[in-house]
Short mmCIF file of C-alpha atoms in Angstrom, two decimals:
data_model
loop_
_atom_site.label_atom_id
_atom_site.label_comp_id
_atom_site.label_asym_id
_atom_site.label_seq_id
_atom_site.Cartn_x
_atom_site.Cartn_y
_atom_site.Cartn_z
CA MET A 1 -10.97 -18.78 3.47
CA ARG A 2 -10.35 -15.04 3.37
CA PHE A 3 -8.27 -13.30 0.76
CA GLY A 4 -6.32 -10.08 1.11
CA VAL A 5 -3.80 -7.96 -0.76
CA PHE A 6 -0.35 -6.95 0.47
CA TYR A 7 1.62 -3.91 -0.71
CA GLU A 8 5.27 -2.91 -0.54
CA LEU A 9 4.86 -0.35 -3.35
CA SER A 10 7.98 -1.03 -5.37
CA VAL A 11 9.12 1.55 -7.90
CA PRO A 12 11.64 -0.07 -10.28
CA ARG A 13 14.05 1.91 -12.42
CA PRO A 14 14.10 3.82 -14.68
CA TRP A 15 12.14 6.45 -12.73
CA THR A 16 10.28 9.41 -14.08
CA ALA A 17 8.80 12.36 -12.23
CA GLU A 18 5.44 10.52 -12.19
CA SER A 19 6.63 6.98 -11.32
CA GLU A 20 5.87 7.03 -7.61
CA ARG A 21 2.50 8.73 -8.10
CA THR A 22 1.55 6.16 -10.73
CA VAL A 23 2.42 3.27 -8.41
CA TYR A 24 0.21 4.70 -5.65
CA LEU A 25 -2.71 5.43 -8.00
CA ASN A 26 -2.53 1.92 -9.45
CA ALA A 27 -2.43 0.38 -5.98
CA LEU A 28 -5.47 2.41 -4.88
CA GLU A 29 -7.39 1.26 -7.95
CA GLN A 30 -6.43 -2.36 -7.20
CA VAL A 31 -7.70 -1.96 -3.62
CA ARG A 32 -11.01 -0.54 -4.88
CA VAL A 33 -11.42 -3.55 -7.18
CA ALA A 34 -10.44 -5.95 -4.38
CA ASP A 35 -13.12 -4.38 -2.16
CA GLU A 36 -15.73 -4.76 -4.90
CA MET A 37 -14.71 -8.41 -5.34
CA GLY A 38 -15.14 -9.12 -1.62
CA PHE A 39 -11.51 -9.34 -0.51
CA HIS A 40 -11.19 -9.25 3.27
CA SER A 41 -8.12 -7.07 3.86
CA VAL A 42 -5.36 -4.86 2.50
CA TRP A 43 -1.95 -4.70 4.16
CA ALA A 44 0.96 -2.30 3.72
CA VAL A 45 4.45 -2.29 5.22
CA GLU A 46 6.80 0.47 6.32
CA HIS A 47 10.28 0.67 4.79
CA HIS A 48 12.85 3.44 4.55
CA PHE A 49 15.86 4.13 2.31
CA LEU A 50 15.20 1.32 -0.18
CA GLU A 51 15.40 2.91 -3.62
CA GLU A 52 13.55 0.34 -5.70
CA TYR A 53 12.22 -2.19 -3.21
CA SER A 54 9.63 -0.21 -1.28
CA HIS A 55 8.51 3.39 -1.44
CA SER A 56 6.40 3.19 1.68
CA SER A 57 7.76 5.33 4.49
CA ALA A 58 4.28 6.22 5.82
CA PRO A 59 1.86 3.38 4.98
CA GLU A 60 -0.76 4.79 7.34
CA LEU A 61 -1.38 7.49 4.71
CA PHE A 62 -1.82 4.92 1.95
CA LEU A 63 -4.08 2.82 4.19
CA THR A 64 -6.16 5.89 5.07
CA ALA A 65 -6.65 6.58 1.36
CA CYS A 66 -7.68 2.93 0.93
CA ALA A 67 -10.23 3.23 3.74
CA MET A 68 -11.63 6.44 2.26
CA GLN A 69 -12.21 4.83 -1.15
CA THR A 70 -13.64 1.46 -0.09
CA LYS A 71 -16.72 0.20 1.74
CA GLN A 72 -15.88 -3.05 3.52
CA ILE A 73 -12.25 -4.08 3.13
CA ARG A 74 -10.21 -4.02 6.33
CA VAL A 75 -6.83 -2.28 6.46
CA GLY A 76 -3.74 -3.46 8.32
CA HIS A 77 -0.16 -2.40 9.00
CA GLY A 78 2.23 -5.24 8.15
CA ILE A 79 5.43 -3.84 9.67
CA VAL A 80 5.91 -0.82 11.92
CA ILE A 81 9.42 0.54 12.41
CA CYS A 82 10.11 1.55 16.01
CA VAL A 83 13.06 3.79 16.74
CA PRO A 84 15.14 2.44 19.65
CA GLU A 85 15.98 4.82 22.46
#
């Protein structure tokens, strides 16, 4: 069995100027620990215009930071929003 972590990066109220940054820094630390513990993968989703639910409009940036700071964990995009023509 393989284990992974999944992020939507919620930022509940009340917000401060540092709230979003803190959520991202905490998530990156969790991913580093997951990598050290042998977790297989980390996933992130893309959401827009959801104030508290998900602050993740460009998860490829978060996943790139995860890849830069880990050695073996795999990264994956959970949801990709496609704009219809």
